[in-house]
Every structure is written in C-alpha cells, then in structure tokens.
CSV table of C-alpha atoms in Angstrom, one decimal:
chain,number,residue,atom,x,y,z
A,1,MET,CA,-31.4,-18.2,12.7
A,2,PRO,CA,-34.7,-16.6,11.5
A,3,THR,CA,-36.7,-18.6,9.0
A,4,ALA,CA,-39.8,-17.9,6.9
A,5,LYS,CA,-41.1,-18.8,3.5
A,6,LEU,CA,-39.3,-16.6,1.1
A,7,THR,CA,-41.7,-14.6,-1.1
A,8,LYS,CA,-41.4,-11.4,-3.0
A,9,ARG,CA,-43.2,-9.6,-0.3
A,10,THR,CA,-41.2,-11.1,2.5
A,11,VAL,CA,-37.9,-10.1,0.8
A,12,GLU,CA,-39.1,-6.6,-0.1
A,13,THR,CA,-40.2,-5.8,3.5
A,14,LEU,CA,-36.8,-7.0,5.0
A,15,GLU,CA,-35.2,-4.0,6.8
A,16,PRO,CA,-31.4,-3.5,6.4
A,17,PRO,CA,-29.6,-4.3,9.7
A,18,ALA,CA,-27.9,-1.5,11.6
A,19,GLU,CA,-24.4,-3.1,11.5
A,20,LYS,CA,-23.7,-6.7,10.5
A,21,GLN,CA,-25.4,-8.6,7.7
A,22,ILE,CA,-28.4,-10.9,8.4
A,23,ILE,CA,-29.7,-13.9,6.6
A,24,LEU,CA,-33.3,-15.0,6.4
A,25,TRP,CA,-33.5,-18.7,5.7
A,26,ASP,CA,-36.3,-20.3,3.7
A,27,SER,CA,-38.6,-22.5,5.7
A,28,GLU,CA,-39.2,-24.9,2.8
A,29,ILE,CA,-35.8,-25.5,1.2
A,30,ARG,CA,-33.1,-26.1,3.8
A,31,GLY,CA,-30.0,-24.0,3.1
A,32,PHE,CA,-31.7,-21.5,0.8
A,33,GLY,CA,-31.8,-17.9,2.1
A,34,VAL,CA,-31.5,-14.2,1.4
A,35,ARG,CA,-28.7,-12.1,2.8
A,36,VAL,CA,-29.3,-8.5,3.7
A,37,MET,CA,-26.5,-6.0,4.0
A,38,PRO,CA,-26.5,-2.8,6.1
A,39,SER,CA,-26.4,-1.0,2.7
A,40,GLY,CA,-29.8,-2.6,1.8
A,41,LEU,CA,-28.3,-5.0,-0.8
A,42,LYS,CA,-30.2,-8.3,-0.8
A,43,THR,CA,-28.6,-11.4,-2.3
A,44,PHE,CA,-29.9,-15.0,-2.6
A,45,VAL,CA,-27.5,-17.6,-1.1
A,46,VAL,CA,-27.2,-21.4,-0.7
A,47,GLN,CA,-25.5,-22.9,2.3
A,48,TYR,CA,-24.5,-26.6,2.5
A,49,ARG,CA,-21.8,-29.0,3.7
A,50,ASN,CA,-19.8,-30.8,1.0
A,51,SER,CA,-18.8,-34.5,1.2
A,52,GLU,CA,-15.9,-33.7,3.4
A,53,GLY,CA,-18.1,-31.9,5.9
A,54,THR,CA,-16.8,-28.4,5.0
A,55,LYS,CA,-19.5,-25.7,5.3
A,56,ARG,CA,-19.9,-23.7,2.1
A,57,ARG,CA,-22.0,-20.6,1.2
A,58,ILE,CA,-22.4,-19.4,-2.4
A,59,ASN,CA,-24.2,-16.5,-4.0
A,60,LEU,CA,-27.0,-17.2,-6.4
A,61,GLY,CA,-27.9,-13.7,-7.5
A,62,ARG,CA,-29.2,-10.3,-6.4
A,63,PHE,CA,-32.8,-9.7,-5.5
A,64,GLY,CA,-34.3,-7.4,-8.1
A,65,ILE,CA,-32.2,-8.9,-10.9
A,66,MET,CA,-33.2,-12.5,-10.0
A,67,THR,CA,-36.8,-13.3,-9.0
A,68,ILE,CA,-37.7,-15.5,-6.0
A,69,GLU,CA,-38.8,-18.3,-8.4
A,70,GLN,CA,-35.5,-18.2,-10.3
A,71,ALA,CA,-33.5,-18.2,-7.1
A,72,ARG,CA,-35.5,-21.1,-5.7
A,73,ASP,CA,-35.1,-23.2,-8.9
A,74,LEU,CA,-31.3,-22.5,-8.9
A,75,ALA,CA,-31.0,-23.4,-5.2
A,76,LYS,CA,-32.6,-26.7,-6.0
A,77,VAL,CA,-30.1,-27.4,-8.8
A,78,ARG,CA,-27.2,-26.5,-6.5
A,79,LEU,CA,-28.4,-28.5,-3.6
A,80,GLY,CA,-29.1,-31.4,-5.9
A,81,ALA,CA,-25.5,-31.3,-7.1
A,82,VAL,CA,-24.4,-31.5,-3.4
A,83,ALA,CA,-26.6,-34.5,-2.9
A,84,ALA,CA,-24.9,-36.2,-5.8
A,85,GLY,CA,-21.5,-35.6,-4.2
A,86,GLU,CA,-20.5,-32.5,-6.1
A,87,ASP,CA,-19.2,-29.2,-4.6
A,88,PRO,CA,-20.7,-26.3,-6.5
A,89,ALA,CA,-18.4,-23.9,-4.7
A,90,LEU,CA,-15.4,-25.5,-6.4
A,91,ALA,CA,-17.0,-25.7,-9.8
A,92,ARG,CA,-18.0,-22.1,-9.9
A,93,PRO,CA,-17.9,-20.5,-6.5
A,94,ILE,CA,-18.7,-17.0,-7.5
A,95,GLY,CA,-19.9,-14.9,-10.4
A,96,SER,CA,-17.7,-13.5,-13.1
A,97,THR,CA,-17.2,-9.8,-12.2
A,98,VAL,CA,-13.8,-8.5,-11.2
A,99,ASN,CA,-15.1,-7.7,-7.7
A,100,GLU,CA,-16.3,-11.3,-7.2
A,101,VAL,CA,-13.0,-12.8,-8.4
A,102,CYS,CA,-11.0,-10.5,-6.2
A,103,ASP,CA,-13.2,-11.3,-3.1
A,104,TRP,CA,-12.8,-15.0,-3.9
A,105,TYR,CA,-9.0,-14.6,-4.0
A,106,LEU,CA,-8.8,-12.7,-0.7
A,107,LYS,CA,-10.9,-15.3,1.1
A,108,GLU,CA,-9.1,-18.3,-0.3
A,109,ALA,CA,-5.7,-16.8,0.2
A,110,LYS,CA,-6.5,-15.8,3.8
A,111,ALA,CA,-7.5,-19.4,4.4
A,112,GLY,CA,-4.1,-20.6,3.1
A,113,ARG,CA,-5.7,-22.5,0.2
A,114,LEU,CA,-3.9,-20.7,-2.5
A,115,LEU,CA,-0.2,-21.1,-3.0
A,116,GLY,CA,2.2,-18.3,-4.0
A,117,ARG,CA,5.9,-18.3,-4.7
A,118,ARG,CA,7.9,-21.4,-3.7
A,119,ARG,CA,4.6,-23.3,-3.5
A,120,LYS,CA,3.8,-21.9,-0.1
A,121,PRO,CA,0.6,-20.1,1.2
A,122,ILE,CA,0.6,-16.4,0.3
A,123,ALA,CA,2.2,-14.3,3.1
A,124,SER,CA,-0.1,-12.2,5.2
A,125,SER,CA,2.0,-9.1,4.3
A,126,THR,CA,1.6,-9.7,0.6
A,127,LEU,CA,-2.1,-10.3,1.1
A,128,ALA,CA,-2.5,-7.0,3.0
A,129,LEU,CA,-0.9,-5.2,0.0
A,130,ASP,CA,-3.1,-7.0,-2.4
A,131,ARG,CA,-6.2,-6.1,-0.4
A,132,SER,CA,-5.2,-2.4,-0.4
A,133,ARG,CA,-4.6,-2.3,-4.2
A,134,ILE,CA,-7.9,-4.1,-4.8
A,135,GLU,CA,-9.9,-1.7,-2.6
A,136,ARG,CA,-8.1,1.5,-3.7
A,137,HIS,CA,-7.6,0.9,-7.4
A,138,VAL,CA,-9.2,-2.3,-8.9
A,139,LYS,CA,-12.8,-2.0,-7.5
A,140,PRO,CA,-13.3,1.7,-8.2
A,141,LEU,CA,-12.1,1.4,-11.8
A,142,ILE,CA,-13.1,-2.0,-13.1
A,143,GLY,CA,-14.8,-3.9,-10.2
A,144,ASN,CA,-18.1,-4.2,-11.9
A,145,ARG,CA,-16.7,-5.3,-15.2
A,146,SER,CA,-17.2,-8.9,-16.4
A,147,VAL,CA,-14.0,-10.8,-16.3
A,148,GLU,CA,-14.9,-12.7,-19.5
A,149,LYS,CA,-15.4,-9.5,-21.4
A,150,LEU,CA,-12.1,-7.8,-20.3
A,151,SER,CA,-9.7,-7.3,-23.1
A,152,ILE,CA,-5.9,-6.5,-23.1
A,153,ALA,CA,-6.8,-3.0,-24.2
A,154,ASP,CA,-9.2,-2.7,-21.2
A,155,LEU,CA,-6.5,-3.7,-18.7
A,156,GLU,CA,-3.9,-1.4,-20.3
A,157,HIS,CA,-6.3,1.5,-20.1
A,158,PHE,CA,-6.9,0.6,-16.5
A,159,GLN,CA,-3.1,0.6,-15.9
A,160,ALA,CA,-2.8,4.1,-17.6
A,161,ASP,CA,-5.7,5.4,-15.5
A,162,ILE,CA,-3.9,4.5,-12.3
A,163,LYS,CA,-0.6,6.0,-13.5
A,164,GLU,CA,-2.4,9.2,-14.3
A,165,GLY,CA,-3.9,9.4,-10.8
A,166,LYS,CA,-7.5,8.7,-11.4
A,167,THR,CA,-7.7,6.7,-8.1
A,168,ALA,CA,-5.5,9.1,-6.1
A,169,LYS,CA,-7.0,10.7,-3.1
A,170,ASP,CA,-5.8,12.8,-0.2
A,171,ARG,CA,-5.3,11.6,3.4
A,172,ASP,CA,-8.6,11.0,5.2
A,173,GLY,CA,-8.1,11.5,8.9
A,174,ARG,CA,-5.4,9.2,10.0
A,175,GLY,CA,-5.7,7.0,6.9
A,176,GLY,CA,-3.1,6.8,4.3
A,177,ILE,CA,-3.1,8.5,0.9
A,178,THR,CA,-3.8,6.7,-2.3
A,179,SER,CA,-1.3,7.7,-5.0
A,180,GLY,CA,-0.9,6.9,-8.7
A,181,GLY,CA,2.3,6.6,-10.7
A,182,ALA,CA,4.0,4.1,-12.9
A,183,GLY,CA,5.1,1.9,-10.0
A,184,VAL,CA,1.7,1.6,-8.4
A,185,ALA,CA,0.1,1.0,-11.9
A,186,GLY,CA,2.5,-1.8,-12.9
A,187,ARG,CA,2.3,-3.6,-9.5
A,188,THR,CA,-1.5,-3.5,-9.5
A,189,VAL,CA,-1.7,-5.0,-13.0
A,190,GLY,CA,0.8,-7.6,-12.0
A,191,MET,CA,-1.3,-8.5,-9.0
A,192,LEU,CA,-4.4,-8.8,-11.2
A,193,HIS,CA,-2.6,-11.1,-13.5
A,194,THR,CA,-1.7,-13.4,-10.5
A,195,ILE,CA,-5.3,-13.3,-9.2
A,196,PHE,CA,-6.8,-14.2,-12.6
A,197,GLU,CA,-4.2,-17.0,-13.0
A,198,GLN,CA,-5.2,-18.4,-9.6
A,199,ALA,CA,-8.9,-18.2,-10.5
A,200,ALA,CA,-8.4,-19.8,-13.9
A,201,ARG,CA,-6.4,-22.7,-12.3
A,202,TRP,CA,-9.3,-23.3,-9.9
A,203,LYS,CA,-11.8,-23.1,-12.7
A,204,VAL,CA,-13.5,-20.0,-11.2
A,205,ILE,CA,-13.0,-18.3,-14.6
A,206,ASP,CA,-12.4,-19.8,-18.0
A,207,ALA,CA,-9.2,-18.0,-18.8
A,208,ASN,CA,-6.8,-15.3,-17.5
A,209,PRO,CA,-7.7,-12.0,-19.5
A,210,ALA,CA,-4.4,-10.4,-18.3
A,211,ARG,CA,-2.2,-12.8,-20.2
A,212,GLY,CA,-0.3,-10.7,-22.8
A,213,VAL,CA,-0.8,-7.3,-21.0
A,214,ARG,CA,2.3,-5.1,-21.2
A,215,LYS,CA,3.1,-4.0,-17.7
A,216,ILE,CA,4.4,-0.4,-17.5
A,217,SER,CA,8.0,-0.1,-16.5
A,218,MET,CA,9.3,1.9,-13.6
A,219,ASP,CA,10.6,5.4,-14.7
A,220,VAL,CA,13.4,5.3,-12.1
A,221,LYS,CA,15.0,2.2,-10.6
A,222,ARG,CA,15.2,2.0,-6.8
A,223,ASP,CA,19.0,2.2,-6.6
A,224,ARG,CA,19.2,5.4,-4.5
A,225,ARG,CA,21.4,5.2,-1.5
A,226,LEU,CA,22.6,7.8,1.0
A,227,SER,CA,26.1,9.1,0.6
A,228,VAL,CA,28.5,9.5,3.5
A,229,ASP,CA,27.7,13.2,3.9
A,230,GLU,CA,23.9,12.6,3.5
A,231,LEU,CA,24.1,9.8,6.2
A,232,LYS,CA,25.7,12.2,8.7
A,233,ARG,CA,23.2,14.9,8.0
A,234,PHE,CA,20.4,12.3,8.2
A,235,GLY,CA,21.7,11.1,11.6
A,236,LYS,CA,21.7,14.7,13.0
A,237,ALA,CA,18.2,15.3,11.7
A,238,LEU,CA,17.1,12.0,13.4
A,239,ASN,CA,18.4,13.1,16.7
A,240,GLN,CA,16.6,16.5,16.3
A,241,HIS,CA,13.3,14.7,15.8
A,242,ASP,CA,13.8,12.2,18.6
A,243,ALA,CA,11.9,14.1,21.2
A,244,GLU,CA,9.0,14.9,18.9
A,245,SER,CA,8.5,11.5,17.3
A,246,SER,CA,10.6,9.1,19.4
A,247,VAL,CA,8.9,5.8,18.4
A,248,ALA,CA,9.0,6.6,14.7
A,249,VAL,CA,12.6,7.9,14.8
A,250,ALA,CA,13.6,4.7,16.6
A,251,ALA,CA,11.9,2.5,13.9
A,252,ILE,CA,13.7,4.5,11.1
A,253,ARG,CA,17.0,4.1,12.9
A,254,LEU,CA,16.4,0.3,13.2
A,255,ILE,CA,15.8,0.0,9.4
A,256,LEU,CA,19.2,1.7,8.8
A,257,LEU,CA,20.9,-0.6,11.4
A,258,THR,CA,19.4,-3.8,10.0
A,259,GLY,CA,18.2,-3.4,6.4
A,260,PHE,CA,14.8,-4.6,7.5
A,261,ARG,CA,11.8,-4.0,5.3
A,262,ARG,CA,9.3,-1.4,6.5
A,263,MET,CA,6.7,-3.9,7.8
A,264,GLU,CA,9.4,-6.1,9.3
A,265,ALA,CA,10.5,-3.1,11.5
A,266,LEU,CA,7.1,-1.8,12.2
A,267,GLY,CA,5.6,-5.2,13.0
A,268,LEU,CA,8.5,-6.4,15.1
A,269,GLN,CA,7.4,-8.1,18.3
A,270,TRP,CA,9.4,-8.5,21.5
A,271,ALA,CA,8.9,-12.3,21.4
A,272,TRP,CA,10.8,-12.6,18.1
A,273,VAL,CA,14.0,-10.9,19.4
A,274,ASP,CA,16.6,-13.5,20.5
A,275,ASP,CA,19.0,-11.6,22.8
A,276,ILE,CA,21.2,-14.7,23.3
A,277,THR,CA,22.0,-15.5,19.7
A,278,GLY,CA,21.6,-11.9,18.4
A,279,CYS,CA,18.9,-12.5,15.8
A,280,VAL,CA,15.2,-11.9,15.1
A,281,ARG,CA,13.0,-15.0,14.5
A,282,PHE,CA,10.4,-13.8,12.0
A,283,PRO,CA,7.4,-16.2,11.9
A,284,ASP,CA,6.5,-14.7,8.5
A,285,THR,CA,8.2,-12.4,6.0
A,286,LYS,CA,7.9,-11.6,2.3
A,287,THR,CA,10.0,-14.7,1.6
A,288,GLY,CA,8.5,-16.9,4.5
A,289,PRO,CA,9.6,-17.6,8.1
A,290,GLN,CA,13.2,-16.5,8.7
A,291,VAL,CA,15.9,-16.2,11.3
A,292,ARG,CA,17.7,-12.9,10.6
A,293,PRO,CA,21.0,-12.0,12.3
A,294,ILE,CA,21.3,-8.4,13.7
A,295,GLY,CA,24.4,-6.6,15.0
A,296,ALA,CA,25.1,-5.7,18.6
A,297,ALA,CA,24.3,-2.0,17.8
A,298,ALA,CA,20.9,-3.0,16.4
A,299,LEU,CA,20.2,-5.3,19.3
A,300,ALA,CA,21.1,-2.6,21.9
A,301,HIS,CA,18.8,-0.2,20.0
A,302,ILE,CA,15.9,-2.6,20.3
A,303,GLN,CA,16.6,-3.3,24.0
A,304,SER,CA,16.6,0.5,24.7
A,305,GLN,CA,13.0,0.8,23.6
A,306,PRO,CA,10.5,1.2,26.4
A,307,LYS,CA,8.0,-1.6,26.8
A,308,ARG,CA,4.3,-0.9,27.0
A,309,ASP,CA,2.1,-3.1,29.2
A,310,ASN,CA,0.0,-5.6,27.3
A,311,CYS,CA,1.6,-4.7,24.0
A,312,ASP,CA,3.6,-7.1,21.9
A,313,TYR,CA,5.2,-4.6,19.6
A,314,VAL,CA,8.6,-3.0,19.9
A,315,PHE,CA,7.3,0.1,18.1
A,316,PRO,CA,3.7,0.5,19.4
A,317,SER,CA,1.0,2.8,18.0
A,318,GLU,CA,0.2,5.8,20.0
A,319,PHE,CA,-3.5,5.4,19.4
A,320,SER,CA,-4.2,1.6,19.6
A,321,ASP,CA,-2.8,-1.7,20.7
A,322,GLY,CA,-1.3,-2.3,17.3
A,323,HIS,CA,2.1,-1.2,15.9
A,324,LEU,CA,3.2,2.2,14.6
A,325,VAL,CA,2.0,3.3,11.2
A,326,GLY,CA,2.6,6.4,9.1
A,327,LEU,CA,6.4,6.1,9.1
A,328,PRO,CA,6.9,7.8,5.7
A,329,ARG,CA,5.5,11.1,7.0
A,330,ILE,CA,8.2,11.2,9.7
A,331,LEU,CA,10.9,10.2,7.3
A,332,GLN,CA,9.9,13.1,5.0
A,333,ARG,CA,10.2,15.6,7.9
A,334,VAL,CA,13.6,14.2,8.8
A,335,CYS,CA,14.8,14.4,5.1
A,336,ILE,CA,13.6,18.0,4.9
A,337,ALA,CA,15.5,18.9,8.0
A,338,ALA,CA,18.6,17.1,6.6
A,339,ASP,CA,18.1,18.8,3.2
A,340,ILE,CA,18.0,15.5,1.4
A,341,GLU,CA,15.7,14.5,-1.5
A,342,GLY,CA,14.5,11.3,-3.1
A,343,VAL,CA,14.7,9.2,0.0
A,344,THR,CA,12.2,6.4,0.9
A,345,LEU,CA,12.4,3.6,3.5
A,346,HIS,CA,13.7,1.3,0.8
A,347,THR,CA,16.5,3.8,0.3
A,348,LEU,CA,17.6,3.1,3.9
A,349,ARG,CA,17.5,-0.7,3.2
A,350,HIS,CA,19.6,-0.2,0.1
A,351,THR,CA,22.0,2.0,2.0
A,352,PHE,CA,22.5,-0.8,4.6
A,353,ALA,CA,23.3,-3.2,1.7
A,354,SER,CA,25.7,-0.8,0.0
A,355,ILE,CA,27.7,-0.2,3.2
A,356,ALA,CA,27.9,-4.0,3.7
A,357,GLY,CA,29.3,-4.3,0.2
A,358,GLU,CA,31.8,-1.5,0.8
A,359,LEU,CA,33.0,-3.3,4.0
A,360,GLY,CA,33.9,-6.3,1.8
A,361,PHE,CA,31.1,-8.7,2.6
A,362,SER,CA,30.0,-11.0,-0.2
A,363,GLU,CA,26.7,-10.8,-2.1
A,364,LEU,CA,25.6,-14.1,-0.6
A,365,THR,CA,26.2,-12.8,2.9
A,366,ILE,CA,24.3,-9.5,2.2
A,367,CYS,CA,21.4,-11.5,0.8
A,368,VAL,CA,21.2,-13.4,4.1
A,369,LEU,CA,21.3,-10.1,6.1
A,370,LEU,CA,18.5,-8.6,4.0
A,371,GLY,CA,16.3,-11.8,4.0
A,372,HIS,CA,16.3,-12.2,0.3
A,373,ALA,CA,14.8,-15.4,-1.2
A,374,PRO,CA,17.5,-18.0,-2.1
A,375,ARG,CA,18.6,-17.7,-5.7
A,376,GLY,CA,20.3,-21.1,-5.9
A,377,ILE,CA,21.1,-24.3,-4.1
A,378,THR,CA,24.2,-22.9,-2.4
A,379,GLN,CA,22.4,-20.3,-0.5
A,380,ARG,CA,20.1,-22.8,1.1
A,381,TYR,CA,23.0,-24.0,3.2
A,382,VAL,CA,23.8,-20.5,4.5
A,383,HIS,CA,22.6,-20.2,8.1
A,384,ILE,CA,23.2,-18.0,11.1
A,385,ASP,CA,26.8,-18.8,11.7
A,386,ASN,CA,29.7,-16.8,13.0
A,387,ALA,CA,30.4,-15.3,9.6
A,388,THR,CA,26.9,-13.8,9.2
A,389,LYS,CA,26.8,-12.7,12.8
A,390,LEU,CA,30.1,-10.9,12.2
A,391,ALA,CA,28.8,-9.2,9.1
A,392,ALA,CA,25.6,-8.0,10.8
A,393,ASN,CA,27.6,-6.8,13.8
A,394,GLU,CA,30.2,-4.9,11.7
A,395,VAL,CA,27.6,-3.2,9.3
A,396,SER,CA,25.4,-2.0,12.2
A,397,ARG,CA,28.5,-0.8,14.1
A,398,ALA,CA,29.8,1.2,11.1
A,399,ILE,CA,26.4,2.8,10.5
A,400,ALA,CA,25.8,3.6,14.2
A,401,GLU,CA,29.3,4.9,15.0
A,402,ASP,CA,30.8,6.2,11.7
A,403,TYR,CA,27.7,7.7,10.1
A,404,LEU,CA,24.8,8.3,12.4
A,405,GLY,CA,26.9,9.4,15.4
A,406,PRO,CA,25.9,9.4,19.1
A,407,ARG,CA,22.2,10.0,19.9
C-alpha cells in the first residue's frame, strides 16, 4: 500500500484512479489515510483492528470540508479509543446522512449481522430489492439529507414524490425501468422505516425519524386471478410465443404450474431439483430455506428444459452466465396476444392458489405449496408428506391439462 506524509499539497495532487478506489496511507499515523474514488472524491479514513481482531475502516470526513489537521486530530482520537479497547465503528460507524445510513445497512445486512423477520439474517432476495429501492428512489431524492433533521412531513413528501413518478425513468439499454405509483412509494417508505429502526438499535443514529409516518395504501389489492376462459386463451398465447421466447415462456409456465414467486422461478438451479421426492430444495427464499413440493407436471416441465454447459440455472440468460431476467416484458406480450389485461407474475401465483382452493385443498396445504411463512404453531409440523405431494400433483395436473392444454 502506498504511504506518504499526508499534507494539503499531497492530497490535492492525488490523481483519481481509472477504475477502483485507491488509499494513500499516512507515514506518521498508522491506519490514517485518504481514499480517492474514480470520481475524484477524496475522503479521510481510519483503519484498525478491534479487540476481537476484526478489521474496521471508518470515514472521518471529506477533504475540502475537513482539513488535514482536523482529520489528523480526529484520527488520533479514534485510534486512541481503539487502544482503550473501544470500537469506534460500533459507537458511530458512519455519518448521519440518509446515504450513509443506507450504505451501512446494505453492508451489515450483506454480512449477515442484521436480523430480519423471525430473528434470521435478511434474505439475499430481500436485500436485492432494498438495494434497488435505495439506488433508484432514496438516494436521488433524500440521500444527502441529514437523518437527524428529517421530519415526518419530509418523509411523507418523499413518499408522494415517488408516487407521482419523480424518480421514474425509461429503460436504459437492457436495464429495467424505474416506475412510481402507490405500491412502490409505500414499500420504499416501509423499507426506510426498517433501515432507520435497525440503525437506531445499533446506535448509528439517535432515533428513527420514520416512526409515525403514514404509509400510502395500495389503490388496488392484488387479488386478480385468471378465469377459466382467460387461462385457456393464456395457454394458447404461451404456445404461440414458445418459439420466439422459449426460455421466458417456460419460466412463466413454471410459475403457473407451481405458484413460485418470480425470483424463485428465475433463480431456480438444477441442483435444487429433487427428482426422486418431487420437490425443490430452496437454500433461501423470502421466508428462509424451504423444501417445496411440486407436481409431476411441473417436474416434467423442468426436466424438459435443455441444460447449458457450465450453467447452474434452469432458465439461463441469453447474454450471460446468470439466470433469465426481463420476464414481465414477455408476459405483457403474451397477455396482449391473449387479449387479457391487468395480469402480473403475481397474478399467476394467485391463480395457482385459487385453483388449489377450488380443488378442495385446505388453506394450510395451500400455504405450504406457496411457501408462505408459518402463521401458527400447527403449520410448523406440516412437512412434505403424501398429502402435500398429492395436492401439488393435482393442482399442476389440472392447470397443465384442463386449462393450458398441450404444448
């Protein structure tokens, strides 16, 4: 690592790196340095190991706002606290802007240090959604605001801005679109409440400014399902698009046959599929690791998918080694061909559940098929037995044969 005595001239003449950040360490105070980003941003940092031997790095302040002398004095204070057995990162690991609190949350959650529902580490799928909302909505609108100065009115204005589409943008290349609306606004504010609550619990901030914020309600409940006639038209439209978008159509068909969530289907890996017991062993879902029963029709559909060399996914991307993305666009085309409106991927999941109910299966059994979180002590004892296998088999058979028809 490069070292030099940090002076005003030394820091001013540092050239931004072409790609990754660089850190120039001070030759006089061990652990004190200045980080330079490709954007040219320069920030004073302190790096140390706490009493447990864990390496920490904390920001002291930005060059230009903080002088070399101020940063050097603050570094001595922080390193002195370390020598006394304290851990400055836990006491106040970051500053107090919304950006910094969100970055702290993403880092700690990714490391598994923050607990979510059921006192378990936050699921990677949840964290991916949180990261997307932070980058697309939170940072552009209130990222530079001080958390301590945020009011309930500020956050409700923030919510209204998202609803009205102030952060909406069109598709950029193969990237997704950023939309507004009541649902996006309400979920983003709910996420911020959770982030601030975690930060307050860890003493990163003094209090959660989102307590008392009124979350906007959804205008329309997500209770749409496909009727019998719509399902048959939908099946015909799927078959028509099979040659054009075979992988995407196959993923949509699997959601209908299983009731899987979008990312459960798209991220499905071959190693998780148990052909012998007729189930999928998810290492992680919205509600934690699960063993999910699937019917014979769904299993046969999975087995019919061509395998790509050196690719773990059942539905691989055409452009990378990852899984397929962009499923809603194909779904929209299928719905236009079928002359059906108001359909989302969640509609297909809800349709699966509705058909299971019409076939006479209990709510408890349907919850197991959908992978819902247990609501009570009784459900904890429900496992992949013959009854749930029978239910999965019958529902997928009915959808495949009675509604979708032959491919």
